[in-house]
Amino acid sequence: MKSKKLVIKDGNIIDPSSRTNCIGDLIIKNNLIIDVIPNSNQTYSDEYEIINAKNMIVSPGFIDAHTHLRDPGQEWKETISTGSKSAAKGGFTTITSMPNTIPALDNANIVNDLVNRSKTDAIVRILPIGSITIGQKGANLSPMNELAEAGVIGFSDDGNPVSDSNIMKQALTYSVDLDLPVINHAEDKKIVGKGLMNEGIVSNRLGLFGADSSAETVMIARDLILAENIGAKLHIPHISSSSSLHLLEIYKNMGLNVTAEVTPHHLTLNENWVYGKKGEVPDYIDNESYDTNAKVNPPLRTISDANDMAKGLSDGIIDIIATDHAPHSDIEKQCSFADAAHGINVLETAFSSVFDLYLKKSISMDRIIESLTSRPAEIFKLSKVGGLKKGYYADVVVIDPKAKWKVEQHKFLSKSSNTPLLDTNMNGKILITIYDGKVIYKDENYNV
């Protein structure tokens, strides 16, 4: 399906960037969108390839602002190639590469290597995020100007929070001139201590060290104060607790240049998933408890926290959904809970996870799509993506809102399959993903 002219016909076109929500045709020529025709009865010549999207949602390609590709350095978990294929299956046409690679993305040579290899190995657009400090060690700033010139779209030490407040202040100061966001992992490691999961009833019952959610809020508070004093652009990753959300709302109402993301799992799962019963609370602890696939950082919080995250996203306090896709090999999850790696494989299940929030009427479909498309494009100043406007790159997703499917390990396109959603029935499915005018993914059961 590599036609130069393509029509996605009779779909429910939802493009929050242009406030479009209508039944119509989307016309693609070469790699660009050339027209959106509402309520079209138009017929097309044989030079057009037709995709029948009747009863389907047609959305801009999704953008993920928080992806771990593990490449270079940990290619047994994921590579640029497998990560991009996994992204395409999940409807993502633009993803980032977080800097916790080996070596870290802390200089132009490493960033340039990633960018060049992505052009040949990836089937989606990959944008690098540079390391705040050299080696992500929190001691010395990376050459931020050099990284910006190499094309990074932000700065983060990812899972290593910048604990030194003066270093964080310096990073925020440099970022002002570069006009790029600083993304600091929101966690005070000293408060977390030996914590393995959210501190509360479930951790107590399982006999696991708990991680107090205040560790997140304390770090966010420090960063908000510094960003306010400096006038810098701060982006808060994977917000997960109600207290953090309340703090974010206060500073947003003050007019601070701050944005935030939430993951699909912090929207839809909770600490009960560690029991290994798909969120059910068992009468007694058995061999299925201590589900290492539910071990993630920040940890899955309470049901109340998850509900507040959904409301925060719906209300726009939280700006975007970002996956924090964190693939791990089986050996890193098939072990004790204490020894297991933090992280969940998310790209291929992200949309269906949050689609349930729409089915529960917790959030509108327009808002879900906005948080996956136009809003991340705005935050990271991405040109001609995140919308279905004339002249934009032809990055498009076709979604079947009525489809039902099961998360099966052998069907993952990622190298890894570490998710607590294995064998879970899901609603809503990505049928087709188009990147740069070409179909890069088509569901095996869909006939155009």
mmCIF file of C-alpha atoms in Angstrom, residues 161-166 168 172 184 217-227 247:
data_model
loop_
_atom_site.group_PDB
_atom_site.id
_atom_site.type_symbol
_atom_site.label_atom_id
_atom_site.label_comp_id
_atom_site.label_asym_id
_atom_site.label_seq_id
_atom_site.Cartn_x
_atom_site.Cartn_y
_atom_site.Cartn_z
ATOM 1 C CA PRO A 161 16.259 12.845 39.459
ATOM 2 C CA VAL A 162 18.523 15.882 39.638
ATOM 3 C CA SER A 163 18.796 15.981 43.422
ATOM 4 C CA ASP A 164 21.231 18.896 43.613
ATOM 5 C CA SER A 165 19.022 21.990 43.608
ATOM 6 C CA ASN A 166 21.827 24.210 42.323
ATOM 7 C CA MET A 168 18.713 21.971 38.609
ATOM 8 C CA LEU A 172 16.610 25.628 34.092
ATOM 9 C CA ASN A 184 13.055 16.139 35.844
ATOM 10 C CA THR A 217 5.208 15.968 45.416
ATOM 11 C CA VAL A 218 8.272 17.255 47.268
ATOM 12 C CA MET A 219 10.439 17.094 44.145
ATOM 13 C CA ILE A 220 7.746 18.709 42.011
ATOM 14 C CA ALA A 221 7.403 21.510 44.576
ATOM 15 C CA ARG A 222 11.130 22.270 44.448
ATOM 16 C CA ASP A 223 11.176 22.303 40.651
ATOM 17 C CA LEU A 224 8.089 24.510 40.430
ATOM 18 C CA ILE A 225 9.650 27.068 42.787
ATOM 19 C CA LEU A 226 12.904 27.119 40.828
ATOM 20 C CA ALA A 227 11.121 27.351 37.472
ATOM 21 C CA LEU A 247 0.154 21.465 43.526
#
